[in-house]
Every structure is written in structure tokens, then in C-alpha cells.
Short mmCIF file of C-alpha atoms in Angstrom, two decimals:
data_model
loop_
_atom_site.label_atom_id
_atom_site.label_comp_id
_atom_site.label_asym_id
_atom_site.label_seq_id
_atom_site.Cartn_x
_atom_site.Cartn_y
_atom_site.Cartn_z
CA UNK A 617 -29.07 -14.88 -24.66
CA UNK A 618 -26.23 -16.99 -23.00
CA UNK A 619 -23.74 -15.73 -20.42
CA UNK A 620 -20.42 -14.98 -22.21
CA UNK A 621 -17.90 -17.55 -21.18
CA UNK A 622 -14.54 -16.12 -22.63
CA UNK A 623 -13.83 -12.57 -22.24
CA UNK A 624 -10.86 -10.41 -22.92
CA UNK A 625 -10.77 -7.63 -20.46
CA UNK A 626 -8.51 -4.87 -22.80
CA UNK A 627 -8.19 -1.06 -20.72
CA UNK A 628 -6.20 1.56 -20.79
CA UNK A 629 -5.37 3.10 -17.37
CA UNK A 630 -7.40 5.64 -15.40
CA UNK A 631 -4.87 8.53 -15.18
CA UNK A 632 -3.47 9.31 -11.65
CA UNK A 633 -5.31 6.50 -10.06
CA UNK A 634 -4.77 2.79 -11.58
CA UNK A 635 -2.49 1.62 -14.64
CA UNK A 636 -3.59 -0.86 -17.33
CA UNK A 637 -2.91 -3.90 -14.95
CA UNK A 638 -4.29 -2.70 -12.10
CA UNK A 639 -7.81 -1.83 -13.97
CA UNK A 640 -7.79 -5.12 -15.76
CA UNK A 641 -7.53 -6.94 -12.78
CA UNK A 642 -9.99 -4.63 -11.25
CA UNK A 643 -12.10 -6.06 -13.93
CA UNK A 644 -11.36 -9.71 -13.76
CA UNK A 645 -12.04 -9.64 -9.86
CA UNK A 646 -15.25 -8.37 -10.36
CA UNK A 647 -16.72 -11.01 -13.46
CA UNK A 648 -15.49 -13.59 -11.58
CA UNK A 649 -17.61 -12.79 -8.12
CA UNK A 650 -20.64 -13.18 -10.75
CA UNK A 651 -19.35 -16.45 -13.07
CA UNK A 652 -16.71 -17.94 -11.47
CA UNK A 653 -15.72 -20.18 -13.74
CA UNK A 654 -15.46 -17.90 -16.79
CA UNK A 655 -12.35 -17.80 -19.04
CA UNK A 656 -10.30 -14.15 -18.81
CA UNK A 657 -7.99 -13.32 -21.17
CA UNK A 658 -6.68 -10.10 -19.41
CA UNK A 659 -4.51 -7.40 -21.47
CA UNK A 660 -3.77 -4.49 -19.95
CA UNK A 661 -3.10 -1.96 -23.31
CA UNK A 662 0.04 -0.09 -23.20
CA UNK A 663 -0.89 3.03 -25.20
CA UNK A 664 2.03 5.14 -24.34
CA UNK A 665 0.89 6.29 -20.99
CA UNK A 666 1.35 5.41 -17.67
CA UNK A 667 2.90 2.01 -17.51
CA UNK A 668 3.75 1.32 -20.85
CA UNK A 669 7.77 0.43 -19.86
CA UNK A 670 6.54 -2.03 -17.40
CA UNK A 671 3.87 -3.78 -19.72
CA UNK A 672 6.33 -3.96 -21.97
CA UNK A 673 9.32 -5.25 -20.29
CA UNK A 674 6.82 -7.75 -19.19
CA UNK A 675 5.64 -9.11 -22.29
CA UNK A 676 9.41 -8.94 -23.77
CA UNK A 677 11.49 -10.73 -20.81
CA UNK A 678 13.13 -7.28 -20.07
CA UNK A 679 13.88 -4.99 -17.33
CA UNK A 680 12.93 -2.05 -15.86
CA UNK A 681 15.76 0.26 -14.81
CA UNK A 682 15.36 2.81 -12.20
CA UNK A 683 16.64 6.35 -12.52
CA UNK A 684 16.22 10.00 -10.99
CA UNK A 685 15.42 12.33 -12.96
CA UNK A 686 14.34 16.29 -12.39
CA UNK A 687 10.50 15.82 -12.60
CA UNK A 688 7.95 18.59 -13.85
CA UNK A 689 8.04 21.38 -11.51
CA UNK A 690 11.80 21.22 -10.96
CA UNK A 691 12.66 18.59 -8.37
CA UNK A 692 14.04 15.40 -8.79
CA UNK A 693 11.65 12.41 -9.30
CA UNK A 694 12.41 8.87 -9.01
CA UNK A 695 11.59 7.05 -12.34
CA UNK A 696 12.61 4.23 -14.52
CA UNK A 697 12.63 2.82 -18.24
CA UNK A 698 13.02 -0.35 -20.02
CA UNK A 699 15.14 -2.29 -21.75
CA UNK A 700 13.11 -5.04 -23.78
CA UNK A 701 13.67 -8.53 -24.37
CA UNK A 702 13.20 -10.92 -27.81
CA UNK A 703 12.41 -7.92 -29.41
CA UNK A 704 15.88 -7.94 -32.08
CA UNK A 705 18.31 -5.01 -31.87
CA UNK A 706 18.50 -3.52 -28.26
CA UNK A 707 15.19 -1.42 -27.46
CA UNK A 708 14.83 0.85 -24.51
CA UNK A 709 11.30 2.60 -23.99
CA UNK A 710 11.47 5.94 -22.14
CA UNK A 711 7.83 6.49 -20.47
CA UNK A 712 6.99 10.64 -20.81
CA UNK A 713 4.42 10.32 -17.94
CA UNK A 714 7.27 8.65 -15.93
CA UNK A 715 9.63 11.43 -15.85
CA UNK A 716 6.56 14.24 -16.96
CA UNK A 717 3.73 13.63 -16.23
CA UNK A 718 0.25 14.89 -14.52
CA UNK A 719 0.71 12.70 -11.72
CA UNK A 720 4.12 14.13 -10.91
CA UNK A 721 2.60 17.25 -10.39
CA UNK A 722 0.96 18.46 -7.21
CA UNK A 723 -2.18 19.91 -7.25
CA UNK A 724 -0.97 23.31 -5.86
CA UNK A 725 1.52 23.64 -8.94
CA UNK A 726 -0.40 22.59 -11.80
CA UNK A 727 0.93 25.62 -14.31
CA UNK A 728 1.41 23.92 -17.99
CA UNK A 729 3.56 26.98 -18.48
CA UNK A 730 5.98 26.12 -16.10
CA UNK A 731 6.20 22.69 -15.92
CA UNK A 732 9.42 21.15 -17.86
CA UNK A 733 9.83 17.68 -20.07
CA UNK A 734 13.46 18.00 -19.29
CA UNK A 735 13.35 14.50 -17.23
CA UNK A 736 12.42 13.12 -20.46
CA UNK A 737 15.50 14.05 -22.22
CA UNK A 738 17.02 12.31 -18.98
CA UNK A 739 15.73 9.63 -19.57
CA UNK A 740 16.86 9.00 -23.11
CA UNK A 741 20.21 10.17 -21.86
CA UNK A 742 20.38 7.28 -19.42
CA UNK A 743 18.59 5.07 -22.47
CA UNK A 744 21.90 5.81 -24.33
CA UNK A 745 23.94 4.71 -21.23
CA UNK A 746 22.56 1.31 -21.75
CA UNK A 747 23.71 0.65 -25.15
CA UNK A 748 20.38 0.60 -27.00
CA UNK A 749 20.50 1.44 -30.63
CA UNK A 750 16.85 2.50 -30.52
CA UNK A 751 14.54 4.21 -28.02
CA UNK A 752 10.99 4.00 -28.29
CA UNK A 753 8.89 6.77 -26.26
CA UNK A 754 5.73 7.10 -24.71
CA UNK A 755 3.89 9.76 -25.26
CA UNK A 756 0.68 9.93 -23.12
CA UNK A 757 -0.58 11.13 -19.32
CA UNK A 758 1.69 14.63 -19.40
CA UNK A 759 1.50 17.42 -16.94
CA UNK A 760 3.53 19.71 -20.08
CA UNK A 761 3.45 21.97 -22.26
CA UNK A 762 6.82 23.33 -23.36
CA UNK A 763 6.97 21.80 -27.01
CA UNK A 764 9.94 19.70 -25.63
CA UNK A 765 12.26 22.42 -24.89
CA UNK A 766 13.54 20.77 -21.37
CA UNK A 767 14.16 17.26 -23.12
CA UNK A 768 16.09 19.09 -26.33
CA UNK A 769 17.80 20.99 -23.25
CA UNK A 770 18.75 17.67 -21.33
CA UNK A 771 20.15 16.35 -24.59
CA UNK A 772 22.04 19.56 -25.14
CA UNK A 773 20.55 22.16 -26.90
CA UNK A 774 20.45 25.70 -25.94
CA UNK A 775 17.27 27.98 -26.24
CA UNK A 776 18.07 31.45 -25.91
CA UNK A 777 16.22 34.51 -25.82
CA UNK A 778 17.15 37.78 -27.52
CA UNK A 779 19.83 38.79 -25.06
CA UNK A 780 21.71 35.21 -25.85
CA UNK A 781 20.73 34.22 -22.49
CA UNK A 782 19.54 30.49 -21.71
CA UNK A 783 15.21 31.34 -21.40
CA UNK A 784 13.82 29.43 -18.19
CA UNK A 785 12.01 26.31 -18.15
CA UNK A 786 8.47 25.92 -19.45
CA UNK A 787 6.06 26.92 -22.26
CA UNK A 788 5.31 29.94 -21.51
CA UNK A 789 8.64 31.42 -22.11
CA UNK A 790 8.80 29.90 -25.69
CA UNK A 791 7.05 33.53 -27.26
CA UNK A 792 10.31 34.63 -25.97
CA UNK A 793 12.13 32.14 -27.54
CA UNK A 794 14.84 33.69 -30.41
CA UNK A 795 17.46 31.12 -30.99
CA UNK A 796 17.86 27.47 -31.01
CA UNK A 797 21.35 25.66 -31.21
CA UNK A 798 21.37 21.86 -31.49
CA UNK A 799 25.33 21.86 -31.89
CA UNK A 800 25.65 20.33 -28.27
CA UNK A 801 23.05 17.46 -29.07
CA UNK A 802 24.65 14.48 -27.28
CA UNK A 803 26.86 12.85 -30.45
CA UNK A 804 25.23 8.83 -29.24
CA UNK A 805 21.56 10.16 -30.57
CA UNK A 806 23.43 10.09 -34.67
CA UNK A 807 23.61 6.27 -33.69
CA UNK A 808 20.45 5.55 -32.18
CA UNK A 809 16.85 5.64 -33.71
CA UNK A 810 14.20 7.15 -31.90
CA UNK A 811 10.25 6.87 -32.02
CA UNK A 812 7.39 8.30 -30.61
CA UNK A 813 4.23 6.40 -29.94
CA UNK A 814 1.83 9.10 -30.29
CA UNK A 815 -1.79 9.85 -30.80
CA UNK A 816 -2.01 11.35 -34.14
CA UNK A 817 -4.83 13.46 -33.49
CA UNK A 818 -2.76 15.54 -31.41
CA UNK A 819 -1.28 18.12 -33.03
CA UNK A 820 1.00 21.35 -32.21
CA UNK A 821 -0.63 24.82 -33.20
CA UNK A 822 -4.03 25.95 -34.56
CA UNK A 823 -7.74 25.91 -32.69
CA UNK A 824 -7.11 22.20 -32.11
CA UNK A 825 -3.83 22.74 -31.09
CA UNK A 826 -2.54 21.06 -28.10
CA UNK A 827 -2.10 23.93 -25.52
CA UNK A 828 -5.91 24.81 -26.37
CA UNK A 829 -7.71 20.75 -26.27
CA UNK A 830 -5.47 20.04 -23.12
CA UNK A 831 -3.48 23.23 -21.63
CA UNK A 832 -7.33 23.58 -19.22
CA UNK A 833 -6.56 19.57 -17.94
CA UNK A 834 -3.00 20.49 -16.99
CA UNK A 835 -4.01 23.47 -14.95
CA UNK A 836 -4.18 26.97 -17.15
CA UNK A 837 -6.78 29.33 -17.40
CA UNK A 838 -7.68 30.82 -20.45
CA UNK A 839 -4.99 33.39 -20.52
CA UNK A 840 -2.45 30.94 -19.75
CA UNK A 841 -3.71 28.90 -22.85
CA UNK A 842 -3.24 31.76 -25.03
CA UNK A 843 0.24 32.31 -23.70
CA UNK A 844 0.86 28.45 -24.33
CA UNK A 845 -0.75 28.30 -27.94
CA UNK A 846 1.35 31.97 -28.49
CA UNK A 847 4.34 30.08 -27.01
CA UNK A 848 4.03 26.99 -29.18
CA UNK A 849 3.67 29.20 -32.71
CA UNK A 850 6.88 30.43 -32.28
CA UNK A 851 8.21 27.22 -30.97
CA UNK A 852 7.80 25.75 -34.52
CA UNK A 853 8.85 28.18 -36.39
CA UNK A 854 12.16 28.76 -34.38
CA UNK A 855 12.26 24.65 -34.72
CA UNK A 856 11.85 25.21 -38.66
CA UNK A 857 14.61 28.14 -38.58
CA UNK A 858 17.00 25.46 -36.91
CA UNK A 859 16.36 22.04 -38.42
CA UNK A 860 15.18 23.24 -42.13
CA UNK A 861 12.00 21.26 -41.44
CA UNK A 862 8.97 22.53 -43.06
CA UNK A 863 7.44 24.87 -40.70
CA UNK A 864 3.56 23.28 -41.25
CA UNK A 865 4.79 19.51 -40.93
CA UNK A 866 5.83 20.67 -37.13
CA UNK A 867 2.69 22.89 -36.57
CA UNK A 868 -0.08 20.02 -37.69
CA UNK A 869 1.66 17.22 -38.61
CA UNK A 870 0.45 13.93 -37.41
CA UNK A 871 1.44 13.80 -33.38
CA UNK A 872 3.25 16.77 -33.05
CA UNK A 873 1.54 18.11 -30.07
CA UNK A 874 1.57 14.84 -28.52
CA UNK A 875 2.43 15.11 -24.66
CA UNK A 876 2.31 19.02 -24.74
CA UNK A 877 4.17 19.07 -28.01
CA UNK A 878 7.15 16.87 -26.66
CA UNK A 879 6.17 15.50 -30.54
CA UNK A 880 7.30 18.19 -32.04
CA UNK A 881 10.54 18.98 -30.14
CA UNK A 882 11.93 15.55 -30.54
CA UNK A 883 10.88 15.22 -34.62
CA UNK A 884 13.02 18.02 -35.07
CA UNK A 885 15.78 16.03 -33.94
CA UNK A 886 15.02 13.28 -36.01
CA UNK A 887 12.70 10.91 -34.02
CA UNK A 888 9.91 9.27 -35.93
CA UNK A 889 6.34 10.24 -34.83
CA UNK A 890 4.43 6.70 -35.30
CA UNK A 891 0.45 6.24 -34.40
CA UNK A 892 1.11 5.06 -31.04
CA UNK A 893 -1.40 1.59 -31.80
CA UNK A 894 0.54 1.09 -34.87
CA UNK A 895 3.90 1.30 -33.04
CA UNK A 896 2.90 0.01 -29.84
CA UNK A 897 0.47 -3.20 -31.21
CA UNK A 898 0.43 -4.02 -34.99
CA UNK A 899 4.39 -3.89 -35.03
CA UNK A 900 4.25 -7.07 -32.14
CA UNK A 901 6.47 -4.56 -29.73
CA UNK A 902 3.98 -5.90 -26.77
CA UNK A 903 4.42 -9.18 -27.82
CA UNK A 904 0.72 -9.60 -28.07
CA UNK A 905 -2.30 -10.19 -31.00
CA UNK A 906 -4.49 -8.29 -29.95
CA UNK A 907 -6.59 -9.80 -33.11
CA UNK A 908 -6.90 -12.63 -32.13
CA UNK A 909 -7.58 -12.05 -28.72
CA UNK A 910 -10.66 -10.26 -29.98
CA UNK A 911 -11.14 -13.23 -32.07
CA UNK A 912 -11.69 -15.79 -29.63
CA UNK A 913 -13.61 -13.87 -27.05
CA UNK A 914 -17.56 -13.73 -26.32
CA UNK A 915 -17.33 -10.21 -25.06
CA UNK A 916 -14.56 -7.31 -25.00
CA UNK A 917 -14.45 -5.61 -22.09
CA UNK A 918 -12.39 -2.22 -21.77
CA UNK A 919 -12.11 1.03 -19.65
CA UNK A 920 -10.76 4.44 -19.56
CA UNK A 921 -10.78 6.97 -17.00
CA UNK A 922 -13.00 9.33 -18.99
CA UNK A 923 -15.19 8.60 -21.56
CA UNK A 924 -16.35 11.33 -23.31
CA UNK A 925 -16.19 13.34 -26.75
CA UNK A 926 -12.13 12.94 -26.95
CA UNK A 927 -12.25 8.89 -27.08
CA UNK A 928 -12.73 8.57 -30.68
CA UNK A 929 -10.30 10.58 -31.28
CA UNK A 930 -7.45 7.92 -30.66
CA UNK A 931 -8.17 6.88 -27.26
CA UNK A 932 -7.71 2.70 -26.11
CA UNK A 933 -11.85 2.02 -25.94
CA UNK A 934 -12.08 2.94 -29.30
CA UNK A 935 -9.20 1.21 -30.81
CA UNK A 936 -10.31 -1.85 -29.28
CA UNK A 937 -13.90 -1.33 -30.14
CA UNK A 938 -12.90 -0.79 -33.90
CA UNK A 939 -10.94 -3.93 -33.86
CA UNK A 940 -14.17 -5.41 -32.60
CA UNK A 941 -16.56 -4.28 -34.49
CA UNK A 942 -14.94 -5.56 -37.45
CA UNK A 943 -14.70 -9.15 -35.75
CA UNK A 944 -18.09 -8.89 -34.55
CA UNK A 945 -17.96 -9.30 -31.05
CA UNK A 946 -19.54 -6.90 -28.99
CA UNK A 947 -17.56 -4.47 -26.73
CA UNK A 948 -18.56 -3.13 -22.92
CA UNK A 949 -16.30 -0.10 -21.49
CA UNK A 950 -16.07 1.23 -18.07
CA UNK A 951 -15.45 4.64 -17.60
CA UNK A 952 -13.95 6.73 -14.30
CA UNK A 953 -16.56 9.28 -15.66
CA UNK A 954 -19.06 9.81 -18.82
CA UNK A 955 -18.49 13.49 -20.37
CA UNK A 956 -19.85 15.54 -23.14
CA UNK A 957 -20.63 13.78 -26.49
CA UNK A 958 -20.13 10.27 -24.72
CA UNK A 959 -22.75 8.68 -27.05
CA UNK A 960 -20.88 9.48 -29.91
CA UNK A 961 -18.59 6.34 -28.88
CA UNK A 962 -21.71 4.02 -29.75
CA UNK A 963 -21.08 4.88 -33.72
CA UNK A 964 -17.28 3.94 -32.73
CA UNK A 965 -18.31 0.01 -32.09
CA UNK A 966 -18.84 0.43 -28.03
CA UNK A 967 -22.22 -1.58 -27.72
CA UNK A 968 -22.54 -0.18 -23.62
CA UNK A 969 -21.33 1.90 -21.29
CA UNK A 970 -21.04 2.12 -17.59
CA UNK A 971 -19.80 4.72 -15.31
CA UNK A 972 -17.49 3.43 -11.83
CA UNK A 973 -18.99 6.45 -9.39
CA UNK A 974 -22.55 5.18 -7.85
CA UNK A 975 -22.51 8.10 -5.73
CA UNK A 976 -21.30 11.80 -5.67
CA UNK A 977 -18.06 12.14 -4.57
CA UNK A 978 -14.86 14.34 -4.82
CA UNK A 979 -12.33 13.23 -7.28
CA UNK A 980 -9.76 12.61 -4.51
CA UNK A 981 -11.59 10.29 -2.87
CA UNK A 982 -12.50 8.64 -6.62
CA UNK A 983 -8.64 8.41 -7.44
CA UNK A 984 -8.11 6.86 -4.08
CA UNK A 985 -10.56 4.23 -4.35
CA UNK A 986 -10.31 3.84 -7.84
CA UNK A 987 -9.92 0.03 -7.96
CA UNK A 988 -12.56 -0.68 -5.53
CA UNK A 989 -14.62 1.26 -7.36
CA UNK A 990 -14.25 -0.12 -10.58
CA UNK A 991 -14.32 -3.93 -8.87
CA UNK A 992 -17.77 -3.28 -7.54
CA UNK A 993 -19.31 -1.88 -11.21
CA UNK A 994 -18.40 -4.68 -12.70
CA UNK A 995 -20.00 -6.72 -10.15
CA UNK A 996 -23.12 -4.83 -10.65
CA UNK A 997 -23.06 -4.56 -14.24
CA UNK A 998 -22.64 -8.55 -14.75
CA UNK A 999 -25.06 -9.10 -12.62
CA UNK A 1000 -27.54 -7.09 -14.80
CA UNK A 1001 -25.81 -9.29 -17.72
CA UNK A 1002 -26.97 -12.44 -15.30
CA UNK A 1003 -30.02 -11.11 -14.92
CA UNK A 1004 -30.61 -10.58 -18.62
CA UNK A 1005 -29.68 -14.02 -19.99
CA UNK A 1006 -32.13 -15.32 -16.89
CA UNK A 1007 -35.06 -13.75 -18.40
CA UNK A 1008 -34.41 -14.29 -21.96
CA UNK A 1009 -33.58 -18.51 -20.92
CA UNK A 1010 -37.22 -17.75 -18.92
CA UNK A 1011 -38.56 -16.36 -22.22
CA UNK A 1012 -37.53 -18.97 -24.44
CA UNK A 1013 -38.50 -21.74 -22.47
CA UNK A 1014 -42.07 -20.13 -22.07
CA UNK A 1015 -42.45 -19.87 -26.11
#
């Protein structure tokens, strides 16, 4: 056993505590405390979430444009998007989690049935400002729920209830929901094309729709997610009423519920709902291989907040474990926590595991020291690596 001398450290962000970069070089700090002269290949994965417009203006020479925006609960937020470089016809990506997202959203307010994508819509609004002739969105890290109601509102739709009157912000007043008129749709969006990077296990309606697998993470209690789910039924079939879409394409089609079903509200406007890897990755958008990174590494090393039954299903550690498997180099992931049906990632090509926490501790104070933590459990965990290819060098030498 020999100490691995080129590793790719490849990580999604830990949601409201570090992005991609900052976990990657969480990572890189600590390997290098235990081999110091090892080769890191670091790339932080944009998968969407928070601080995909950044990693992307970064690999693309562009530039990240600031904006304000009203935020989840109501109030205005500052955020941003970008406008790529070298990447052909002008590209902006709009960030959900930027303008959306759990972060955004204090503690004390976390209602999915209130909460409003309408900053999204803001952003693509300001997007359209720039010039671009497409818009590519992130979908990933949201704090919603409301089908995309407050972006198609931003943009200029009206949702009305059976009196003709405008129905408040959130999902939970989309049961109520009785007309939709996209007359007033901002006339710049016939120019422009629009994609979603999405996880296409997410989907709108049904027992794994999204207001039951991740209305409980946003913040509602089981009635609330029955309100939600309730909510989002008639969402797509007022959607299907309006557009002439086929009613099932926007209830399970692939990514529809992605970031509380922002999917859906924006395909029924026209946007094309892409596997967020496919868009994000294969398509060279963040100007990286990822391939051949994988390639010409000794060890993978990635990271997710929570690794649990859910990362199979679409989730960075096991893209990047598939990728590896298939190149046959063997794949380590850090995780913020291990949850239920966390083994189940093994059979997905993630040779170890290893959880951040080494003692019990609230989650604020895990969120807070999030980078420190992660620094120091790499440190440890190498140094059990160290340890290993001691002994086996000890082993071999004594046969």
C-alpha cells in the first residue's frame, strides 16, 4: 500500500455552512498537514446549488453581477448572477439558492408554504437586462415550495383565485389557485433560451413528490406537507389548463419538482429541464473534464453535507464516485453527517466514509465551524491512511 500522491479533491458544498471552494480547500489544507508535498487537483463541483454562478464565472473569465432582489420570506436580499465568459453566445446563470434559498431564511420563519421564488424570476429579469440570449439556472439549496408561482409572477404572470383576485405568495395558497394568465410574460423571454440544471430525481406530485421528500427540511410539519403536496396537484394541472402541456409530463416528469417545483413552473414557460451533471459538466459549461481529472488521480476525494439514503439519488458524491468507479480509482467522501441508509452509497462506488463531527454538538455551532471541522477530519483520516501504508511497507518488508 503506497501513500496516494495525486488527488483530486471534487465536493459539493455543505448547505448553509461552506460552498464547493470553501470545502475543497478545507480538504486540501488538511492532506497537506499529513503529505506535504502531495499533488491536489482541487474542483469544487458546481451542481446547481450554492455557488454555482461564482464557480462558473470563474472557470469562464466572467462576472458576477450583483442585484437585490425580494428574498424568501418577503424582504429584499442582496444577490447576484453571472454572465460567463468563452462559453459562445452570451450565457447568464441565475443561482435559485441565491435569490431562494434555505439559507435566506431565518430559522424563526422556516414555513415552505409561505416562502416565495419570486427573487428568482428577478433575477432572470435582470439576466435579460444584460443582453444574454440564454439563461442557465440553478436549481439546488431552496428554502421553497410554491411550484414557481413568485418567479412566473416576477416575469408577469398573474395567479388568481376564484374571485379574480391576485392569491398571496407561497405554496400553500396554490389549492386555491383557479386561473393562470401568462399574457404579461415579459416579451425578451420569446428571444432567450432558458435551462434548468436540475436533479432529475426530483419530481412534482405523487408519494415522492417534492413537498413530501423535502417540504420536512424546509420547515413543515406534516399537515403543512399535505397542504404543499395538495397545493402542488393543482398547481400542475392549472399549469396544463394554461400552457396545453400534458398534465403528467409536469406532475413526474424528469426535474419538475426541482427547488420546490420551481422545475415545473418555469417548463411551462418553455425552459428546458436538463440533468443538472449533464448540463452543468458533460456539456464543458464549467470549463472543466472532470474525466480526466478522475483519470489522473490516485484517490478521489469528495464531500457533502449529509450523506445518507438521498445521495444516490443524484447527489455530487455519487456522481463523482460513478465516474470513478468506472476509471477505477477509488473514492473517499466526507460527510457534515451520516443518515439513514448511508451504506447504501458503498454499492454507488464510495470505497469510505467519514463523518466531520468528533463530538456532539448543536448544528449551529457545526455550521459555524464547519471548515474547521472538516480541516481537522481530514487530518485525522490521512493520518489513519499514513498509518495504513506504514504497516503494510512494515509487512512487506517482514515477508
Amino acid at each position: 500500500m503506497s501513500i496516494p500522491q495525486r488527488i483530486l479533491v471534487a465536493p459539493s458544498g455543505f448547505k448553509e455552512s461552506l460552498d464547493a471552494a470553501e470545502v475543497a480547500a478545507a480538504i486540501s489544507a488538511g492532506i497537506r498537514r499529513v503529505i506535504p508535498g502531495v499533488r491536489i487537483n482541487a474542483v469544487p463541483m458546481a451542481d446547481g446549488g450554492e455557488g454555482t454562478a461564482k464557480a462558473l464565472a470563474g472557470a469562464t473569465g466572467g462576472r458576477i453581477i450583483p442585484a437585490r432582489v425580494t428574498g424568501p420570506v418577503g424582504q429584499p436580499v442582496d444577490s447576484h448572477f453571472a454572465v460567463l465568459g468563452r462559453v459562445g453566445r452570451p450565457t447568464a446563470v441565475v443561482e435559485m439558492a441565491a435569490a431562494a434559498g434555505l439559507r435566506l431564511v431565518p430559522a424563526d420563519l422556516r414555513n415552505p408554504g409561505l416562502t416565495t421564488t419570486r427573487g428568482v424570476g428577478e433575477l432572470i429579469l435582470a439576466a435579460l437586462d444584460q443582453g444574454v440570449e440564454r439563461i442557465v439556472v440553478g436549481c439546488g439549496d431552496s428554502g421553497t415550495s410554491d411550484g414557481g408561482a413568485g418567479a412566473l409572477r416576477a416575469l408577469g404572470a398573474r395567479i388568481t383565485g376564484t374571485d379574480g383576485q391576485e392569491l398571496p405568495e407561497g405554496g400553500a395558497a396554490l389549492a386555491d389557485a383557479a386561473g393562470i394568465d401568462l399574457s404579461g410574460l415579459d416579451p425578451r423571454l420569446s428571444g432567450c433560451s432558458i435551462e434548468l440544471a436540475v436533479n432529475p430525481y426530483n419530481v412534482l406530485c405523487g408519494s415522492q413528490g417534492v413537498a413530501r421528500v423535502f417540504g420536512p427540511q424546509k420547515g413543515a410539519t406534516p399537515e403543512q406537507v399535505e397542504v404543499l403536496s395538495s397545493g402542488l396537484d393543482r398547481w400542475a394541472a392549472l399549469l396544463a389548463e394554461a400552457t396545453g402541456l400534458p398534465e403528467e409530463s409536469l406532475r413526474t416528469g424528469t426535474g419538475t419538482g426541482a427547488s420546490g417545483g420551481l422545475g415545473a413552473g418555469l417548463a411551462a414557460i418553455g425552459a428546458r429541464l436538463v440533468p443538472r451533471f449533464e448540463l452543468l459538466l458533460d456539456s464543458g459549461l464549467a470549463g472543466i473534464d472532470l474525466d480526466n481529472a478522475i483519470g489522473a488521480a490516485d484517490l478521489v476525494v469528495t464531500a457533502e453535507g449529509a450523506i445518507d439514503f438521498q445521495t444516490p439519488r443524484g447527489k455530487v458524491p455519487a456522481e463523482v464516485a460513478r465516474r470513478s468507479q468506472a476509471a477505477g480509482v477509488p473514492v473517499l467522501a466526507f460527510a457534515g453527517s451520516i443518515g439513514k441508509d448511508a451504506a447504501d452509497v458503498h454499492a454507488a462506488g464510495i470505497d469510505a466514509i467519514a463523518g466531520i463531527i468528533p463530538i456532539p454538538m448543536d448544528l449551529d455551532r457545526a455550521v459555524a465551524e464547519g471548515a474547521t471541522l472538516l480541516r481537522e477530519a481530514t487530518e485525522r483520516t490521512f493520518r489513519v491512511l499514513l498509518l495504513g501504508s506504514a504497516i503494510s511497507s512494515r509487512l512487506g518488508a517482514a515477508a
